[in-house]
Amino acid sequence: MNAASLFDLSFWVSIGITVAIFGILAAGFQLQFGYAGLMNFGHVAFMAIGAYTTAILIVHAGLSWPWAALGALVMSMAGGLVVVALSSRIRLEYFALATLAYSELVRYLIQNLSSVTGGTQGTPAMLGNQTVTEYGTAWRDMLTASRDWLTDVTGREIPVDLPMFVVSLVAFALVLGLLWHLVSSPWGLVTRAMREDELAFTARGYSVQKYRLWAVAISAGFAGLAGVLYAFYYLALYPSEFDSEFTLYAVLIVLLGGTARVAGVFVGAALFGVIYAGTRMLAVLPITGLPPEKFAYLRTVVIGLIFIVFALYRPQGVLGRRDEIAFE
Amino acid sequence: MQETVQLLVNGLIYGSILALGGLGISMLLGVLKIANFAHGDMMTTGAYLAFAANTVMGLSIALSMAVAVVGTVLLCLLLEWLIWQRLRRTGAGFVRLLLSSFGTALVIRSLIYLFAGGDPRMLNIDVFDVYIVQGIRISRTQVTALVSALVVVSIMAWVIGHTEFGRLLRAMSQNRDLALLAGVKVGRLTRYTWVFAGGLVAIAGVLQASVQSSFTPDMGWNLVLALFAAAVVGGVGSAYGALLGGLLVGVVVEMSTISIGGHHLPFEYKPVIMFGVLLSVLWLRPAGLLGEAARA
């Protein structure tokens, strides 16, 4: 990467896709944590299930990509059932621990079931080491065709990832719209009541399990969609990618934007994009003198410091309201 | 039979190191109500300090261990001063504490990566110095790890159970405000808790680094859930509980790959077993084997 690429459209297109994918993931975390009060530190598990189910259904079951994506969403939501079950027995302090363990369990299972998933060598090895397996050919061809069409219509050079950028942004907008619709419905209001006081909630005759089930299932579906998009953007998956860092990205977005705010997800995702791009931009500035492979760690230092500073001074995030968090 | 004993021995060694780290987690959770996800990275800090003292500066391994303990304790006290006491003063609940502990973990690990690099490191120890008793292989470092872990945890159990300091600590873990009201110096006691937790986990880090022969900045983070498993299985706030929990988790994880009729579970499944144990304990017996309730 050099200084010129900062003004390159394709750099910003790739940042935009990353922002949209993690924004969708964060929308799921917002629903669980901001509205339902569940601190799910294993949120990445749903994304991993979504991404890998897409690849598995296309390669092993021979489905076309829309059906595989649909199946992936269903599987992610089913993965949410485990988290709901955990929440019914384990109190908040241990819930974060239990969900983190759950996501690591999912990651190691994906890694170890190598005959289905390709193991540590990733999805290219799904059908064995001898061949390179691709699951996204049909999807890629479709996007390439749309890019060619755009080039013909506009007569200009179109960045390779522009169609993917449009798809991800549309998906992000739809997810935010759905989240907005859900939380401003009576269901959303009742879910917030559950977060505030479970005892009073139960005493009013509402079922904690039922409301948690839907909150977690829908957020797992969002995370699954993020996984599907991730799978189609990178066109190859490796189990090591789905470690807790992705969960922390989602937490970061909600923390930056604000808890229990739909707009907070958008603002947080935008700020996350600035941090994400910013730590990559540092690579072109000679002042830091760091080798390029170390910039990822500079980013995680920044993210860690943001966690600490926000926990200390503004736990509700930039747009959040202090009285609307299950924090204290 | 020989395989069984070998796996049991390996499990006890792994478990005794988990007990050392898990005891710190258990104390922090019991006394300060902090789920310290940075504890694994404290362990890594200890290992890298010992590496700097031992391999870079050429100090003996015992002196390097001392350097690691002092350095890690100082880091814990610095974080208490910078972060934890401020959070406590503003009445932070569990989630804010959790966010800071994740943030601290991320910062420490990334800084170690930035300064020490990601290459595998080794302490200057002869890992091939091995005793073979009746076909069971056990290295000198492993014996040292097992013995020092057992000794240190027993001392801690005695301190918590039978000294004035332990009595005050237990009072504080029951109710911080009432302890303050009764004239307990909670601030000083909090710092002592960090001293013990940091010192113990630094020892665990150096032992783990010497047992697994080479280590990277991810070492502690990869072990942090196992440390929590040790603390939770044994029951939060109990030193013998942490010892029991650590040994149990260590032995179960190692023994899970035992061969039955010529077949055995692939070794890669060890982490799966470990997370399975943690989840089942949280699920079946949220209070731990010896300890207070964790139930919703």
XYZ file of C-alpha atoms in Angstrom:
624
model
C 0.000 0.000 0.000
C 1.272 3.467 -0.849
C 0.105 7.042 -0.388
C -1.573 7.149 -3.796
C -3.974 4.369 -2.839
C -5.573 6.617 -0.215
C -7.233 8.463 -3.078
C -8.030 5.215 -4.789
C -11.738 4.451 -4.937
C -11.181 0.701 -4.532
C -9.522 1.204 -1.122
C -12.609 3.015 0.169
C -14.907 0.463 -1.463
C -13.171 -2.317 0.482
C -13.411 -0.304 3.720
C -17.128 0.259 3.015
C -17.770 -3.465 2.586
C -15.962 -4.238 5.865
C -17.943 -1.527 7.653
C -21.253 -2.856 6.301
C -20.476 -6.490 7.237
C -19.398 -5.643 10.784
C -22.235 -3.129 11.072
C -24.697 -5.960 10.390
C -22.903 -8.106 12.974
C -23.114 -5.210 15.443
C -26.847 -4.725 14.759
C -27.296 -8.248 16.120
C -25.200 -7.463 19.184
C -27.203 -4.276 19.725
C -30.484 -6.200 19.794
C -29.137 -8.765 22.264
C -27.218 -6.440 24.523
C -28.724 -2.987 24.103
C -32.357 -4.085 24.053
C -32.498 -7.558 25.648
C -29.609 -7.006 28.112
C -27.650 -10.140 27.198
C -23.851 -9.698 27.165
C -23.103 -12.281 24.481
C -19.331 -12.392 24.100
C -19.624 -15.305 21.686
C -21.553 -13.400 19.020
C -18.993 -14.359 16.344
C -20.200 -17.983 16.613
C -23.364 -17.120 14.651
C -21.285 -15.407 11.963
C -19.011 -18.458 11.709
C -22.028 -20.769 11.438
C -23.544 -18.542 8.729
C -20.351 -18.322 6.672
C -19.479 -22.008 6.879
C -23.060 -23.232 6.288
C -23.127 -21.210 3.055
C -19.931 -22.871 1.836
C -20.987 -26.354 2.979
C -24.465 -26.194 1.417
C -23.055 -25.049 -1.927
C -20.172 -27.536 -2.073
C -21.530 -30.627 -0.297
C -25.276 -30.296 -0.918
C -24.979 -28.700 -4.354
C -27.454 -25.933 -3.605
C -27.495 -22.667 -5.518
C -26.292 -19.622 -3.595
C -29.693 -18.122 -2.644
C -30.820 -21.396 -1.038
C -27.461 -21.845 0.663
C -27.679 -18.311 2.084
C -31.201 -19.002 3.350
C -30.060 -22.263 4.925
C -27.171 -20.387 6.547
C -29.544 -17.900 8.175
C -31.690 -20.747 9.529
C -28.620 -22.543 10.928
C -27.315 -19.368 12.615
C -30.696 -18.828 14.241
C -30.665 -22.442 15.417
C -27.226 -21.778 16.908
C -28.892 -19.036 18.929
C -30.969 -21.649 20.752
C -27.846 -22.780 22.613
C -27.253 -19.237 23.823
C -30.871 -18.882 24.969
C -30.542 -22.162 26.855
C -27.323 -20.940 28.517
C -29.000 -17.687 29.521
C -31.751 -19.567 31.320
C -29.369 -21.127 33.838
C -26.322 -18.894 34.101
C -26.326 -15.417 35.578
C -24.870 -12.362 33.840
C -21.331 -12.587 35.265
C -20.847 -16.108 33.969
C -22.938 -15.630 30.830
C -20.164 -13.688 29.060
C -17.741 -16.480 29.983
C -20.131 -19.217 28.842
C -20.869 -17.562 25.493
C -17.169 -16.928 24.858
C -16.549 -20.632 25.524
C -19.435 -21.474 23.158
C -17.935 -19.448 20.304
C -14.510 -21.030 20.819
C -16.178 -24.456 20.881
C -17.843 -23.708 17.533
C -14.550 -22.474 16.074
C -12.610 -25.561 17.147
C -15.390 -27.854 15.880
C -15.214 -26.158 12.473
C -11.442 -26.552 12.543
C -11.545 -30.212 13.540
C -14.330 -31.424 11.226
C -11.871 -31.081 8.364
C -13.552 -33.614 6.050
C -16.535 -31.230 5.830
C -14.977 -27.796 6.368
C -11.409 -28.181 5.090
C -10.006 -27.712 8.622
C -7.128 -25.326 9.202
C -6.439 -25.219 5.466
C -9.777 -23.536 4.974
C -12.574 -23.988 2.489
C -10.191 -24.423 -0.498
C -9.429 -27.862 1.013
C -13.088 -28.804 1.602
C -12.910 -31.672 -0.896
C -9.390 -32.680 0.058
C -5.911 -31.279 -0.498
C -5.621 -32.369 -4.106
C -8.141 -29.899 -5.487
C -8.849 -26.251 -4.775
C -12.537 -26.005 -3.939
C -14.459 -22.829 -4.652
C -17.966 -22.271 -3.378
C -18.494 -18.742 -4.663
C -18.027 -19.184 -8.414
C -21.667 -18.551 -9.322
C -21.831 -15.507 -7.058
C -18.587 -14.068 -8.412
C -19.652 -14.581 -12.024
C -22.905 -12.795 -11.286
C -21.083 -9.801 -9.775
C -18.562 -9.718 -12.611
C -21.429 -9.667 -15.123
C -23.075 -6.753 -13.320
C -19.763 -4.896 -13.245
C -19.297 -5.423 -16.982
C -22.810 -4.132 -17.547
C -22.043 -1.038 -15.436
C -18.849 -0.453 -17.389
C -20.815 -0.639 -20.645
C -23.502 1.750 -19.419
C -21.242 4.360 -17.834
C -18.240 3.906 -20.085
C -15.920 4.283 -17.053
C -13.592 2.084 -15.074
C -15.620 0.456 -12.253
C -13.785 -0.810 -9.110
C -13.826 -4.620 -8.926
C -15.681 -4.715 -5.624
C -18.300 -2.065 -6.382
C -21.191 -4.552 -6.864
C -20.285 -6.249 -3.562
C -20.170 -2.804 -1.947
C -23.702 -2.037 -3.164
C -25.016 -5.440 -2.017
C -23.463 -5.066 1.467
C -24.696 -1.502 1.931
C -28.225 -2.434 0.865
C -28.140 -5.399 3.276
C -26.892 -3.103 6.082
C -29.672 -0.599 5.380
C -32.302 -3.351 5.368
C -30.990 -4.767 8.645
C -31.054 -1.329 10.290
C -34.589 -0.779 8.966
C -35.734 -4.131 10.344
C -34.053 -3.415 13.686
C -35.765 -0.023 13.821
C -39.117 -1.604 13.036
C -38.622 -4.298 15.698
C -37.499 -2.091 18.563
C -40.179 0.547 18.003
C -42.896 -2.122 17.946
C -44.713 -3.238 21.112
C -42.426 -6.280 21.080
C -39.383 -3.997 21.342
C -40.862 -2.116 24.261
C -41.612 -5.345 26.128
C -38.091 -6.624 25.426
C -36.642 -3.460 26.965
C -38.847 -3.937 29.988
C -37.349 -7.417 30.390
C -33.849 -5.914 30.387
C -34.786 -3.469 33.125
C -36.431 -5.797 35.616
C -36.891 -9.504 35.018
C -38.809 -10.067 38.227
C -41.408 -7.390 37.492
C -41.521 -8.656 33.917
C -42.344 -12.189 35.045
C -44.825 -10.893 37.591
C -46.719 -9.172 34.776
C -47.172 -12.556 33.156
C -44.586 -12.236 30.378
C -42.240 -15.101 29.566
C -38.538 -14.198 29.774
C -37.605 -17.252 27.733
C -39.974 -16.383 24.898
C -38.762 -12.799 24.534
C -35.107 -13.816 24.872
C -35.606 -16.558 22.304
C -36.784 -14.119 19.656
C -34.227 -11.443 20.507
C -31.354 -13.915 20.284
C -32.733 -15.726 17.217
C -33.111 -12.490 15.253
C -29.682 -11.192 16.257
C -28.194 -14.556 15.372
C -29.897 -14.185 11.989
C -28.232 -10.760 11.531
C -24.854 -12.242 12.466
C -25.534 -15.131 10.076
C -26.187 -12.623 7.274
C -22.885 -10.928 8.113
C -21.306 -14.380 7.798
C -22.928 -15.007 4.398
C -21.670 -11.657 3.083
C -18.221 -12.339 4.551
C -18.164 -15.717 2.799
C -19.094 -14.146 -0.551
C -16.696 -11.222 -0.174
C -13.578 -13.236 0.659
C -14.563 -16.392 -1.308
C -12.480 -18.562 1.068
C -12.918 -19.167 4.810
C -10.449 -20.168 7.523
C -11.510 -21.143 11.069
C -8.835 -18.958 12.685
C -10.584 -15.830 11.346
C -13.616 -16.412 13.551
C -11.961 -15.835 16.907
C -13.149 -13.393 19.542
C -11.717 -10.396 17.674
C -14.821 -10.201 15.455
C -17.061 -10.185 18.529
C -14.965 -7.344 19.892
C -15.506 -5.412 16.630
C -19.280 -5.747 17.140
C -19.020 -4.702 20.794
C -16.807 -1.781 19.748
C -19.362 -0.539 17.207
C -22.204 -0.657 19.756
C -19.986 0.933 22.411
C -18.870 3.744 20.088
C -22.333 4.449 18.690
C -24.435 3.964 21.773
C -26.402 1.196 23.431
C -30.131 0.773 22.751
C -29.987 3.124 19.757
C -30.508 2.004 16.159
C -28.686 5.065 14.820
C -25.870 4.151 17.203
C -25.082 1.108 15.086
C -24.696 3.299 12.004
C -22.572 5.919 13.769
C -20.504 3.242 15.498
C -19.921 1.407 12.222
C -18.795 4.647 10.589
C -16.368 5.362 13.449
C -15.171 1.759 13.266
C -14.500 2.370 9.568
C -12.402 5.420 10.443
C -10.358 3.381 12.942
C -10.052 0.465 10.534
C -8.957 2.650 7.628
C -6.890 4.920 9.868
C -4.680 2.154 11.203
C -4.121 1.006 7.635
C -3.306 4.542 6.552
C -0.620 4.825 9.225
C 1.284 2.313 7.141
C 1.897 4.967 4.483
C 3.186 7.536 6.940
C 6.915 7.214 7.553
C 6.683 8.605 11.113
C 5.771 5.365 12.824
C 8.670 3.309 11.497
C 6.794 0.069 12.124
C 6.933 -2.851 9.712
C 3.572 -3.212 7.910
C 2.678 -6.590 9.444
C 2.509 -4.940 12.868
C -0.230 -2.430 12.048
C -2.939 -4.936 12.910
C -1.618 -4.829 16.491
C -1.638 -1.060 16.535
C -5.327 -1.305 15.622
C -6.041 -3.716 18.484
C -4.178 -1.423 20.922
C -6.455 1.428 19.827
C -9.585 -0.752 20.134
C -8.532 -1.955 23.600
C -7.932 1.622 24.775
C -11.358 2.654 23.455
C -12.948 -0.169 25.493
C -11.218 1.027 28.652
C -11.876 4.743 28.136
C -15.557 4.239 27.274
C -16.061 1.841 30.200
C -14.563 4.510 32.458
C -16.184 7.670 31.156
C -19.017 6.967 28.738
C -20.317 3.382 28.937
C -23.492 4.270 27.056
C -21.542 5.273 23.938
C -21.716 8.476 21.927
C -25.466 8.499 21.231
C -26.674 6.219 24.013
C -28.671 7.199 27.061
C -27.179 6.406 30.434
C -30.500 5.386 31.961
C -31.072 2.884 29.193
C -28.309 0.424 29.815
C -28.195 -2.734 31.848
C -24.757 -1.608 32.977
C -24.964 -0.498 36.555
C -1.655 -48.891 31.659
C 1.576 -47.065 30.927
C -0.327 -44.710 28.612
C -2.932 -44.071 31.289
C -0.317 -43.110 33.876
C 1.554 -40.926 31.378
C -1.643 -39.035 30.495
C -2.510 -38.727 34.180
C 0.931 -37.251 34.899
C 0.632 -34.816 31.965
C -2.841 -33.848 33.188
C -1.613 -33.189 36.721
C 1.180 -30.950 35.417
C -1.104 -28.978 33.098
C -3.681 -28.854 35.902
C -1.300 -27.553 38.548
C -0.391 -24.612 36.302
C -4.098 -23.949 35.664
C -4.615 -24.019 39.427
C -1.993 -21.286 39.936
C -3.562 -18.992 37.348
C -7.120 -20.010 38.244
C -6.596 -19.133 41.910
C -5.865 -15.524 40.918
C -9.003 -15.388 38.757
C -10.979 -16.890 41.605
C -9.653 -14.309 44.115
C -10.355 -11.365 41.781
C -13.858 -12.663 41.046
C -14.591 -13.427 44.700
C -13.067 -10.398 46.396
C -13.198 -7.639 43.758
C -16.051 -9.028 41.576
C -13.878 -8.576 38.480
C -13.965 -11.233 35.746
C -10.417 -10.560 34.647
C -10.146 -11.661 31.025
C -6.696 -10.017 31.006
C -5.424 -12.681 33.390
C -4.169 -14.878 30.567
C -2.230 -11.944 29.173
C -0.775 -11.263 32.643
C 0.491 -14.821 32.385
C 2.074 -14.008 29.014
C 3.585 -10.854 30.527
C 5.242 -13.001 33.191
C 6.595 -15.385 30.564
C 8.036 -12.558 28.412
C 9.585 -10.771 31.418
C 11.266 -14.036 32.360
C 12.368 -14.450 28.744
C 13.901 -10.964 28.771
C 15.715 -11.634 32.036
C 16.731 -15.192 31.263
C 17.563 -15.317 27.554
C 18.336 -11.679 26.741
C 20.099 -10.619 29.959
C 21.411 -14.061 30.883
C 20.075 -14.259 34.441
C 19.417 -17.630 36.073
C 15.921 -19.087 35.789
C 15.162 -18.512 39.499
C 16.135 -14.828 39.245
C 14.133 -14.519 36.027
C 11.106 -15.921 37.826
C 11.573 -13.208 40.468
C 11.789 -10.545 37.756
C 8.585 -11.905 36.201
C 6.728 -11.871 39.514
C 7.816 -8.347 40.434
C 7.103 -6.981 36.959
C 3.656 -8.568 36.678
C 2.677 -7.438 40.175
C 3.739 -3.878 39.314
C 1.638 -4.043 36.131
C -1.376 -5.231 38.164
C -0.930 -2.395 40.666
C -0.562 0.130 37.845
C -3.818 -1.071 36.269
C -5.569 -1.009 39.652
C -4.494 2.615 40.062
C -5.245 3.651 36.474
C -8.468 1.748 35.823
C -10.014 -0.460 38.485
C -10.151 1.951 41.418
C -11.607 4.645 39.167
C -14.295 2.235 37.966
C -15.093 1.209 41.534
C -15.342 4.853 42.624
C -17.968 5.569 39.955
C -19.946 2.539 41.045
C -19.270 0.508 37.897
C -21.351 -2.620 37.478
C -20.256 -5.945 36.132
C -20.520 -5.054 32.450
C -18.258 -2.008 32.684
C -15.692 -4.083 34.558
C -15.995 -6.761 31.878
C -15.449 -4.271 29.048
C -12.329 -2.880 30.722
C -10.919 -6.321 31.350
C -11.392 -7.224 27.667
C -9.832 -3.897 26.695
C -6.857 -4.456 29.002
C -6.382 -7.957 27.622
C -6.338 -6.624 24.078
C -3.905 -3.796 24.880
C -1.438 -5.994 26.782
C -1.413 -8.710 24.130
C -1.032 -6.244 21.263
C 1.780 -4.413 23.056
C 3.639 -7.682 23.594
C 3.214 -8.396 19.874
C 4.474 -4.908 19.002
C 7.534 -5.036 21.252
C 8.505 -8.710 21.299
C 7.161 -9.800 17.904
C 5.167 -12.910 17.101
C 8.086 -15.349 16.745
C 8.090 -18.353 19.103
C 10.397 -17.785 22.086
C 12.135 -20.213 24.432
C 13.465 -19.952 27.947
C 17.019 -21.148 28.411
C 16.038 -24.479 29.958
C 17.039 -27.996 29.033
C 13.641 -29.498 28.199
C 15.311 -32.808 27.327
C 16.460 -33.326 30.902
C 13.994 -36.161 31.383
C 13.418 -38.745 34.106
C 12.074 -42.083 32.906
C 10.420 -44.081 35.675
C 8.906 -47.396 34.571
C 8.468 -46.038 31.059
C 6.777 -42.819 32.207
C 8.521 -39.736 30.827
C 8.592 -36.663 33.001
C 11.025 -33.788 32.566
C 12.714 -31.844 35.330
C 10.817 -28.703 34.359
C 7.561 -30.623 34.672
C 8.478 -31.876 38.157
C 9.453 -28.337 39.157
C 6.156 -26.998 37.789
C 4.060 -29.594 39.596
C 5.837 -29.240 42.935
C 5.968 -25.429 42.962
C 2.318 -25.173 41.962
C 1.228 -27.540 44.744
C 3.373 -25.746 47.322
C 2.291 -22.230 46.329
C -1.427 -23.072 46.196
C -1.244 -24.837 49.582
C 0.434 -21.787 51.124
C -2.274 -19.562 49.647
C -5.013 -21.850 50.970
C -3.469 -21.590 54.423
C -3.149 -17.786 54.142
C -6.797 -17.369 53.093
C -8.142 -19.867 55.605
C -6.036 -19.299 58.717
C -4.490 -15.828 58.894
C -5.815 -12.436 59.894
C -5.208 -11.261 56.328
C -7.295 -14.129 54.992
C -10.084 -13.352 57.430
C -10.218 -9.722 56.251
C -10.126 -10.874 52.635
C -13.083 -13.153 53.227
C -14.928 -10.358 54.997
C -14.346 -8.083 52.015
C -15.549 -10.684 49.539
C -18.787 -11.041 51.499
C -19.567 -7.332 51.613
C -17.128 -4.589 50.704
C -19.154 -1.753 52.254
C -19.728 -3.539 55.566
C -16.038 -4.429 55.723
C -15.192 -0.746 55.200
C -17.677 0.174 57.909
C -16.033 -2.291 60.283
C -12.704 -0.552 59.792
C -11.118 -2.929 57.282
C -8.586 -1.101 55.094
C -10.257 -2.152 51.842
C -7.983 -0.113 49.562
C -4.844 -1.714 50.905
C -6.473 -5.144 50.913
C -7.487 -4.652 47.271
C -3.873 -3.944 46.355
C -2.743 -7.071 48.238
C -5.302 -9.093 46.271
C -3.710 -7.846 43.054
C -0.234 -8.598 44.418
C -1.207 -12.203 45.071
C -3.200 -12.669 41.862
C -0.427 -11.100 39.752
C 2.373 -12.966 41.494
C 0.612 -16.314 41.174
C -0.196 -15.857 37.510
C 3.374 -14.732 36.726
C 4.672 -17.956 38.285
C 2.085 -19.873 36.235
C 3.247 -18.063 33.100
C 6.933 -18.882 33.600
C 6.095 -22.510 34.431
C 3.828 -22.850 31.396
C 6.472 -21.229 29.173
C 9.076 -23.713 30.403
C 6.776 -26.729 30.127
C 5.530 -26.040 26.600
C 9.142 -25.178 25.600
C 8.268 -22.459 23.067
C 5.636 -19.748 23.391
C 4.108 -16.796 21.520
C 2.213 -13.686 22.724
C -1.027 -15.697 22.331
C -0.045 -18.204 25.019
C -2.021 -16.683 27.873
C -5.074 -15.653 25.863
C -5.385 -19.237 24.619
C -5.329 -20.429 28.231
C -7.622 -17.848 29.825
C -10.791 -19.900 29.422
C -9.007 -22.904 30.921
C -8.040 -20.703 33.896
C -11.666 -19.656 34.281
C -12.667 -23.312 34.034
C -10.278 -24.138 36.891
C -11.716 -21.315 39.031
C -15.359 -22.109 38.265
C -15.092 -25.909 38.536
C -13.527 -25.566 41.959
C -15.867 -22.813 43.084
C -15.059 -19.132 43.236
C -13.200 -17.848 46.282
C -11.752 -21.146 47.459
C -8.000 -21.878 47.164
C -8.323 -25.644 47.509
C -11.235 -25.319 45.084
C -8.942 -23.737 42.503
C -6.382 -26.495 43.074
C -9.025 -29.205 42.732
C -10.586 -27.453 39.736
C -7.263 -26.962 37.978
C -6.148 -30.563 38.480
C -9.559 -31.889 37.432
C -9.680 -29.811 34.234
C -6.063 -30.702 33.430
C -6.579 -34.434 33.951
C -9.927 -34.579 32.097
C -8.509 -32.700 29.094
C -5.365 -34.859 28.901
C -7.150 -38.151 29.579
C -9.800 -37.429 26.934
C -7.440 -38.641 24.222
C -6.838 -42.024 25.891
C -7.097 -44.962 23.508
C -9.907 -47.437 23.967
C -9.533 -50.605 21.902
C -6.874 -49.016 19.686
C -8.933 -45.919 18.898
C -8.527 -42.534 20.473
C -10.000 -39.080 20.100
C -7.723 -36.936 17.882
C -5.490 -34.637 19.940
C -6.978 -31.571 18.234
C -10.158 -32.175 20.223
C -8.509 -31.216 23.531
C -9.717 -27.570 23.358
C -13.224 -28.789 22.473
C -13.179 -31.021 25.565
C -11.946 -28.109 27.689
C -14.731 -25.762 26.537
C -17.184 -28.647 26.925
C -16.086 -29.140 30.543
C -16.417 -25.407 31.265
C -19.883 -25.199 29.721
C -21.137 -28.362 31.416
C -19.936 -27.196 34.814
C -21.592 -23.796 34.350
C -24.713 -25.611 33.194
C -24.903 -28.448 35.715
C -23.423 -26.959 38.824
C -23.225 -23.172 38.553
C -22.009 -22.976 42.161
C -18.869 -24.968 41.366
C -17.783 -28.004 43.319
C -16.810 -26.036 46.439
C -18.184 -22.532 46.437
C -20.831 -19.871 46.307
C -23.772 -19.809 43.881
C -23.411 -18.633 40.291
C -26.978 -19.506 39.450
C -29.355 -17.048 37.823
